[in-house]
Coordinates of C-alpha atoms and ligand atoms in Angstrom, one line a residue:
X249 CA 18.9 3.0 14.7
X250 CA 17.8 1.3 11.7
X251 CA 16.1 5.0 10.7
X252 CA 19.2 6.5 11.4
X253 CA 20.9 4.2 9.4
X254 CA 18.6 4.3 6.3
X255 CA 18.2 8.1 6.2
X256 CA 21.9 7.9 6.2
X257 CA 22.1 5.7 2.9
X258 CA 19.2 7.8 0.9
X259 CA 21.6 10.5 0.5
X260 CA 24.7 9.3 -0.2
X261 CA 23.4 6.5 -2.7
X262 CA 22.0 10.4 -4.3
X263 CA 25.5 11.5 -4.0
X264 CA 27.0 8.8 -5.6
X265 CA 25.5 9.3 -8.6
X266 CA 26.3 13.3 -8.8
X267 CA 30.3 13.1 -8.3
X268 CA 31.1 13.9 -11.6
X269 CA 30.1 17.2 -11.2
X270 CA 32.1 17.8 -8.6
X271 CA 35.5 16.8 -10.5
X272 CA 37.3 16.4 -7.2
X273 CA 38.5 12.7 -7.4
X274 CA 39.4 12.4 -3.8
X275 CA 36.0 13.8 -2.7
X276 CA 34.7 11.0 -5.2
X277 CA 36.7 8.2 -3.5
X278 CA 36.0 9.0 0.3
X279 CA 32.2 9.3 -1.0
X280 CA 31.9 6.1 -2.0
X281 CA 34.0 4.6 1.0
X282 CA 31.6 5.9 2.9
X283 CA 28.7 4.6 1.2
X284 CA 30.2 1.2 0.7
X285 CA 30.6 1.4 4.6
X286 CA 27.5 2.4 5.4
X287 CA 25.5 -0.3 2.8
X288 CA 27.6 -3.2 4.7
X289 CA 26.5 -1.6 8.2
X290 CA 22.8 -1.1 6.9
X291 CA 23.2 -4.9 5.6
X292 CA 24.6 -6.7 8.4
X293 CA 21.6 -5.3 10.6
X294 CA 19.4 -6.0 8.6
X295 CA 20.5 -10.0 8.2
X296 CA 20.9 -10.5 12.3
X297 CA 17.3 -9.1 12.3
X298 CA 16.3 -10.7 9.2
X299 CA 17.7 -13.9 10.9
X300 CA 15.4 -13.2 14.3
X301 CA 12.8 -12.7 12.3
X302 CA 12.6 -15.9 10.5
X303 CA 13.4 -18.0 13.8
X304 CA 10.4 -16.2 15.5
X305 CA 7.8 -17.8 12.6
X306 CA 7.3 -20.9 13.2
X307 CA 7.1 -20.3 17.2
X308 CA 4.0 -18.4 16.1
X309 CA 2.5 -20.5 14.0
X310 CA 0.1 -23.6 14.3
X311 CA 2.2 -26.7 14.9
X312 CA -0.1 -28.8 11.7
X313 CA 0.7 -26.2 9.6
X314 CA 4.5 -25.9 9.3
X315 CA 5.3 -22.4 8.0
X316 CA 8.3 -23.3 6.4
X317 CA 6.6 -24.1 3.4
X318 CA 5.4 -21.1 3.4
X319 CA 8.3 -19.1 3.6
X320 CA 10.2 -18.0 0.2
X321 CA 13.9 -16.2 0.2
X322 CA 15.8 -14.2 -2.9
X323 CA 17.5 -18.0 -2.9
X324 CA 14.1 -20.2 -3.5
X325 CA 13.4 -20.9 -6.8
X326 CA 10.0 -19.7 -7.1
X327 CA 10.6 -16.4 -5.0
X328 CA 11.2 -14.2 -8.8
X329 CA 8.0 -15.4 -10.2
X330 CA 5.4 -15.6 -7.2
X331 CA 7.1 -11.9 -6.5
X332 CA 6.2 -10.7 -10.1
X333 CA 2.7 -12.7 -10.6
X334 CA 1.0 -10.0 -8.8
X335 CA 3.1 -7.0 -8.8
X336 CA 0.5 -6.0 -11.5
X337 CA 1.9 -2.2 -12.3
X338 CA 4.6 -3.2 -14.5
X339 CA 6.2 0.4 -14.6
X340 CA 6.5 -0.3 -11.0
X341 CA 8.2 -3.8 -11.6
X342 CA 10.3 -2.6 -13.8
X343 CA 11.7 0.3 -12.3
X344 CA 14.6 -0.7 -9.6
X345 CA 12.2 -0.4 -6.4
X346 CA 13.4 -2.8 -3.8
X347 CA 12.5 -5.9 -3.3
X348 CA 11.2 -8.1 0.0
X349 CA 13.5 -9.7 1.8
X350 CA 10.8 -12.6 2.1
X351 CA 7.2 -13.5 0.7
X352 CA 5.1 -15.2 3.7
X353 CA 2.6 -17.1 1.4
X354 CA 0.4 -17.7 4.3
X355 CA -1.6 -21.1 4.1
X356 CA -3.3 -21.0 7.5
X357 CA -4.1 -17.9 9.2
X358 CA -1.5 -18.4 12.1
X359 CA 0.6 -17.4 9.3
X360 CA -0.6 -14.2 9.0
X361 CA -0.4 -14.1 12.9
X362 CA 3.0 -15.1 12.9
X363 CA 4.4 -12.6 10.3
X364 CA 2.3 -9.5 11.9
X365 CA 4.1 -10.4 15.3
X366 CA 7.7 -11.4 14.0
X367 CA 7.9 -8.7 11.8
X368 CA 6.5 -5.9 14.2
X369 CA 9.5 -7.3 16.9
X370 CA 11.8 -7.5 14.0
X371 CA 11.7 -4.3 12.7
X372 CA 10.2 -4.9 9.4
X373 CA 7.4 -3.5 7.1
X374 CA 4.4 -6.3 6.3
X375 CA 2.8 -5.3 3.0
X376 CA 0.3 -7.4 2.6
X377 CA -1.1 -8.0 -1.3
X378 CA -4.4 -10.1 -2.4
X379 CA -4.6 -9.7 -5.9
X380 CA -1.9 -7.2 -6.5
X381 CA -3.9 -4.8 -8.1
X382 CA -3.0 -1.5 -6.3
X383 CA -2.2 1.6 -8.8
X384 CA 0.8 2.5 -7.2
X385 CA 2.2 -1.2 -6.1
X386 CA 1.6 -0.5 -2.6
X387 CA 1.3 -3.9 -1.4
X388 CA 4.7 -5.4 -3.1
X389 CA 6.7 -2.2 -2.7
X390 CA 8.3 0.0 -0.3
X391 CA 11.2 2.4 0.6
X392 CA 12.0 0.5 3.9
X393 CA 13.1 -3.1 4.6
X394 CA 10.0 -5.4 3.9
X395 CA 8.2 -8.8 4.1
X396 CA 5.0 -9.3 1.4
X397 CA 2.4 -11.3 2.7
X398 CA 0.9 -12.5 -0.2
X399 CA -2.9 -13.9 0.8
X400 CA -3.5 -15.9 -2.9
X401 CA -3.3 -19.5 -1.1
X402 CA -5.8 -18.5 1.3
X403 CA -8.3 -18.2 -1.2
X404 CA -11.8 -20.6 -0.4
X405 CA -15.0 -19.0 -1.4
X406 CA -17.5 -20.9 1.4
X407 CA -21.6 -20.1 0.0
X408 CA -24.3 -21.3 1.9
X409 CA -27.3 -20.4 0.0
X410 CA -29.9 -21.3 3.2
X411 CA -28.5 -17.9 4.3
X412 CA -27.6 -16.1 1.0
X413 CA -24.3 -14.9 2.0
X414 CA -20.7 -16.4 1.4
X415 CA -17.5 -16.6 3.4
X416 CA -14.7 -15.6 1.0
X417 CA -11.0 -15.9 2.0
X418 CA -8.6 -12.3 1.1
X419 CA -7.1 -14.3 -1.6
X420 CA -9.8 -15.2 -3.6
X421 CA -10.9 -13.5 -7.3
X422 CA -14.2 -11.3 -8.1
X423 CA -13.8 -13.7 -10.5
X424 CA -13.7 -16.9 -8.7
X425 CA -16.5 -15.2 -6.5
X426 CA -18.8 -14.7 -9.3
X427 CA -18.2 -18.5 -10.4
X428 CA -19.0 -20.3 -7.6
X429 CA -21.9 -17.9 -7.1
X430 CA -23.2 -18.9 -10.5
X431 CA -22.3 -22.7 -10.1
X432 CA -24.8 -22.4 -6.8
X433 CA -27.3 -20.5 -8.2
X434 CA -28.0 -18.4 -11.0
X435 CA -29.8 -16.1 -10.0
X436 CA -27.9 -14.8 -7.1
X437 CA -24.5 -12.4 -7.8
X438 CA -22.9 -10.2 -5.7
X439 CA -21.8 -6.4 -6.7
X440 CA -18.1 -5.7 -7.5
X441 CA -15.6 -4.5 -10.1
X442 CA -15.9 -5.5 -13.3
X443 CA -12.4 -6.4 -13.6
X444 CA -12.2 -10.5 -12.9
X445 CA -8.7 -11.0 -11.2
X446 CA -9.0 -8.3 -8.0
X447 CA -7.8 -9.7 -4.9
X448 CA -11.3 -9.8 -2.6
X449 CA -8.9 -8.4 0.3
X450 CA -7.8 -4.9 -1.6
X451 CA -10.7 -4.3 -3.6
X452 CA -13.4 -5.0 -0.6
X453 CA -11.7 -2.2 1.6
X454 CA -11.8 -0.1 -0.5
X455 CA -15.2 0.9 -1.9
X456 CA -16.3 -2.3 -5.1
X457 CA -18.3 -1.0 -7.7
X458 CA -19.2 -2.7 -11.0
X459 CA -22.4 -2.8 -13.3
X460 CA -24.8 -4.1 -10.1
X461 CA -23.9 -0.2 -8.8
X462 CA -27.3 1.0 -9.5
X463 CA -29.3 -1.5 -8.2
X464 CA -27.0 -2.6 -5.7
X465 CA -24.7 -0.2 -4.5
X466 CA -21.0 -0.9 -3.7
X467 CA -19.4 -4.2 -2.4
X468 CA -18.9 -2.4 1.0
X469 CA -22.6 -2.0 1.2
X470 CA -22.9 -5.8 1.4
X471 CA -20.4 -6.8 3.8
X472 CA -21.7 -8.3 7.3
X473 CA -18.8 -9.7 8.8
X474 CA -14.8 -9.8 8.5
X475 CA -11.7 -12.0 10.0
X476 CA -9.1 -9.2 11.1
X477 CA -6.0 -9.7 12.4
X478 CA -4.9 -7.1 14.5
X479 CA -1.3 -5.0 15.2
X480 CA -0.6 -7.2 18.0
X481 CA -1.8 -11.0 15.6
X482 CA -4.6 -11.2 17.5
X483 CA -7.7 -12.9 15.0
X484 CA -11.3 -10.9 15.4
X485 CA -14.2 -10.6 14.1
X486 CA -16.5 -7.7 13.7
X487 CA -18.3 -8.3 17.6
X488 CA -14.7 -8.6 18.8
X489 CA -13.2 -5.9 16.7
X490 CA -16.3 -3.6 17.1
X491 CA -18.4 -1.7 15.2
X492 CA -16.3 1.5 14.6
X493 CA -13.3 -0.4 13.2
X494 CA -15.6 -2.8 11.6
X495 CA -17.1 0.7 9.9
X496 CA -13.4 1.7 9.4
X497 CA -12.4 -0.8 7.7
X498 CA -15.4 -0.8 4.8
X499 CA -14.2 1.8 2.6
X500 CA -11.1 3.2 4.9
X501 CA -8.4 1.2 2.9
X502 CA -7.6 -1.8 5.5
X503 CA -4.0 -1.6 6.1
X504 CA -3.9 0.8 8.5
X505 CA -6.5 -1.3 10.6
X506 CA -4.6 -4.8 10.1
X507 CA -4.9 -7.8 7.5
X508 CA -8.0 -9.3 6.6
X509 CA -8.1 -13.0 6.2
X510 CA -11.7 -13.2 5.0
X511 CA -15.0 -11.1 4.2
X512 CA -18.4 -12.5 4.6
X513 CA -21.1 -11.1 2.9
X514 CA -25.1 -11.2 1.7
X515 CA -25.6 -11.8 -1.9
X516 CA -28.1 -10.5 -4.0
X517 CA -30.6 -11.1 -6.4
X518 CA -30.0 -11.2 -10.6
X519 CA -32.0 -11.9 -13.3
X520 CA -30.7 -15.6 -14.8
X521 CA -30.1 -14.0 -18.1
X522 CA -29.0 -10.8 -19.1
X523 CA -28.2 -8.9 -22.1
X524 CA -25.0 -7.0 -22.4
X525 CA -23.8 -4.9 -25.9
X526 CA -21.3 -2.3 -26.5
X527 CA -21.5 0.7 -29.2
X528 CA -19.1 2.3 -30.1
X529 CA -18.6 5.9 -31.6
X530 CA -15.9 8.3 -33.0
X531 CA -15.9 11.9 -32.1
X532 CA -16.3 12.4 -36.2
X533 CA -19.2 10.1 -35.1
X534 CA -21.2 12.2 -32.9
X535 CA -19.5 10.4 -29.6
X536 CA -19.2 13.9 -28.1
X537 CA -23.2 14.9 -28.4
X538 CA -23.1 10.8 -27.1
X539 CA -21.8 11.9 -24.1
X540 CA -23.8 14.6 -23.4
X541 CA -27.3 12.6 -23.9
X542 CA -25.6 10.0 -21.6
X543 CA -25.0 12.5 -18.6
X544 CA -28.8 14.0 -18.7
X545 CA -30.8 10.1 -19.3
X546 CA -28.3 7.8 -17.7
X547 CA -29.5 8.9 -13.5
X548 CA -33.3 8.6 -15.0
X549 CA -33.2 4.8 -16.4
X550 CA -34.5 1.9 -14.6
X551 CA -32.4 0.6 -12.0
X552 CA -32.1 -2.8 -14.3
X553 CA -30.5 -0.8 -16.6
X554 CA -26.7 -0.1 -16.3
X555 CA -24.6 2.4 -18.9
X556 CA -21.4 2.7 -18.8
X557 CA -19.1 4.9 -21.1
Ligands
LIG904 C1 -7.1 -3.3 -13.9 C2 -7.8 -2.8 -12.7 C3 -9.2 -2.8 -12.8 C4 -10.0 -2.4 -11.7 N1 -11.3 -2.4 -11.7 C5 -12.1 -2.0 -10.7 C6 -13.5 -2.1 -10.7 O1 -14.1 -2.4 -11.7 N2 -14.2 -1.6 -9.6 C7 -13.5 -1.2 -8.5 O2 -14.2 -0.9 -7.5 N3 -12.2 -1.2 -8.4 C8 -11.4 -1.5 -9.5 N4 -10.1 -1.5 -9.4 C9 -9.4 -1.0 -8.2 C10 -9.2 -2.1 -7.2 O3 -10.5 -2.4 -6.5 C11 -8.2 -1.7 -6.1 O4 -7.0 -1.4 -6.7 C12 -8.1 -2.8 -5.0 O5 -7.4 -2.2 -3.9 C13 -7.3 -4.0 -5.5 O6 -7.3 -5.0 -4.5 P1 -6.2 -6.2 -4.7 O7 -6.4 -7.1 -3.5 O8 -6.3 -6.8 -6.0 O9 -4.9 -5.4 -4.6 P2 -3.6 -5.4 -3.7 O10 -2.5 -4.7 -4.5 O11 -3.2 -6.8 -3.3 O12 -4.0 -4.6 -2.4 C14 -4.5 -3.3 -2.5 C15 -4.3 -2.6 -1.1 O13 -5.0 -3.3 -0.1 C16 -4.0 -3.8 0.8 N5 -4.5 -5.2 1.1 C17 -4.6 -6.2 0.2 N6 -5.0 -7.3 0.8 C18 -5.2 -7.1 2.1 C19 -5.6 -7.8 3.2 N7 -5.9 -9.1 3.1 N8 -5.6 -7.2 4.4 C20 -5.2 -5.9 4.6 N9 -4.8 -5.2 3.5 C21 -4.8 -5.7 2.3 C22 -2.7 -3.8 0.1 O14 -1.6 -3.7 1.1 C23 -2.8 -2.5 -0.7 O15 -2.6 -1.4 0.1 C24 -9.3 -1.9 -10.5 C25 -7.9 -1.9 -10.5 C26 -7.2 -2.3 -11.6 C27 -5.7 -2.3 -11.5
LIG905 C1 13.1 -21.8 0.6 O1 14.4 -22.2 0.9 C2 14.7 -22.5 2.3 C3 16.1 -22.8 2.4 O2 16.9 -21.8 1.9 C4 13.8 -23.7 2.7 O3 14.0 -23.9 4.1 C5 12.3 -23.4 2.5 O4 11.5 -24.5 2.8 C6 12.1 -23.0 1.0 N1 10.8 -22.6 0.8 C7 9.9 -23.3 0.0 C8 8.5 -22.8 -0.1 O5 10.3 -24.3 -0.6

């Protein structure tokens, strides 16, 4: 039904921007009756299972940890700015994409449980955003009715340096990873983007490299263990889950598996100081030749060194 009814609304909200082409003022009018109709049909729907769906939270949700707080609504306050804080593509912001209906800003993970179940019986789309970093706004945008759940509260970065590896919650920063690493110990690190504000959830299912890449690898190479919740809110980790979604999930681009409330990984070793400088060159400079030498010495340095252009 609710396919029916927003295929329905794509094309006339098309037609409704053609008429005057047509020149036929009748045709115009009974056009936009029928869109006006079908909006308040598509609308109505939407509200009785918008309505469902935030009566079905909290029933999902650990009792200590009221999700009501965590809930936001066009009408809260705050809803505008947490919405655009990480909707990082601005051409996407500010281009008239729609916006969620709600923003679960999940601070425990029955949160996340709660919203994967609700919305799945409610007929709503969970994108789920960390840092907001996605190219093409994937996880605060979409062409059906949809709930963000936005991870950046659940966000504690848990080292223990007997073991060298680190819990970190989806919300947390490379950033705020590579500080807490450093305020432990400086001469552990752990490879990922270069780029301090991506959202450890996105950017560690997808691939992570950064200027540890040659003597590291990627971030995915360093990944041991993972907190997924699945389709049906159900919280595993990677004996639970099993080895080939645990393998699916390093690299495959996790939303299609579930949401991710944490990563844990091994860190690695670094040197406690190191020297970074940048050149730079004009083509009128020679940065073309640059290039060139680049390509044939940069696979034969030392795996210390790390060139970038
Ligand atoms: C300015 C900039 C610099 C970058 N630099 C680097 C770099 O140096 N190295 C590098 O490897 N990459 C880099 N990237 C790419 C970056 O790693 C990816 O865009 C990554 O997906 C961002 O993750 P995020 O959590 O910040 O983004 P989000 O937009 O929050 O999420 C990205 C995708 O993952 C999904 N997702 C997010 N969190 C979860 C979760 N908890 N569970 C399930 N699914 C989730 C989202 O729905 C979306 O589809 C850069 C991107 C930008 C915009
Ligand atoms: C948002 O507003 C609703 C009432 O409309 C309220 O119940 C909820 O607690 C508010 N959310 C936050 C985070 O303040």
């Amino acid at each position: 039904m609710r396919a029916a009814a927003l295929h329905s609304y794509k094309p006339l909200n098309h037609e409704n921007n053609a008429p005057h082409s047509f020149g036929n003022m009748k045709a115009l009018s009974s056009a936009v009756l029928v869109v006006l109709l079908s909006i308040s049909l598509v609308s109505s729907h939407d509200q009785i299972d918008f309505h469902h769906f935030l009566r079905c939270l909290p029933a999902h949700s650990h009792r200590s940890f009221p999700i009501a707080e965590a809930i936001l609504v066009p009408s809260n306050s705050s809803f505008q700015s947490i919405y655009q804080l990480r909707a990082n593509n601005l051409r996407i912001l500010s281009s008239a994409t729609s916006r969620p209906v709600a923003i679960i800003t999940a601070l425990h993970p029955s949160h996340a449980q709660a919203t994967v179940i609700c919305a799945k019986r409610h007929g709503l789309q969970v994108r789920i955003r960390s840092g907001g970093h996605d190219y093409e706004g994937l996880s605060y945008t979409s062409s059906v009715p949809f709930v963000i759940m936005d991870m950046f509260n659940l966000n504690s970065i848990d080292i223990d340096m007997r073991t060298k590896t680190a819990w970190i919650q989806a919300g947390a920063t490379t950033g705020e990873l590579y500080y807490r690493i450093a305020e432990k110990r400086k001469v552990h690190g752990f490879p990922s983007g270069v780029c301090t504000t991506l959202g450890i959830g996105g950017h560690l299912s997808g691939v992570g490299y950064g200027v540890l890449m040659r003597k590291y690898g990627l971030s995915i190479d360093h990944i041991i263990d993972a907190q997924l919740v699945d389709a049906d809110g159900r919280i595993h980790n990677r004996r639970s889950m099993g080895e080939d979604v645990f393998w699916a999930i390093r690299g495959g681009g996790i939303t299609s598996f579930g949401v991710i409330l944490a990563w844990r990984v091994k860190l690695v070793r670094v040197p406690p100081k190191v020297t970074v400088f940048t050149v730079q060159r004009t083509l009128d400079q020679g940065a073309t030749e640059l290039a060139y030498r680049w390509q044939q010495v940069a696979p034969k340095l030392p795996k210390n060194l790390f060139v970038r252009l």
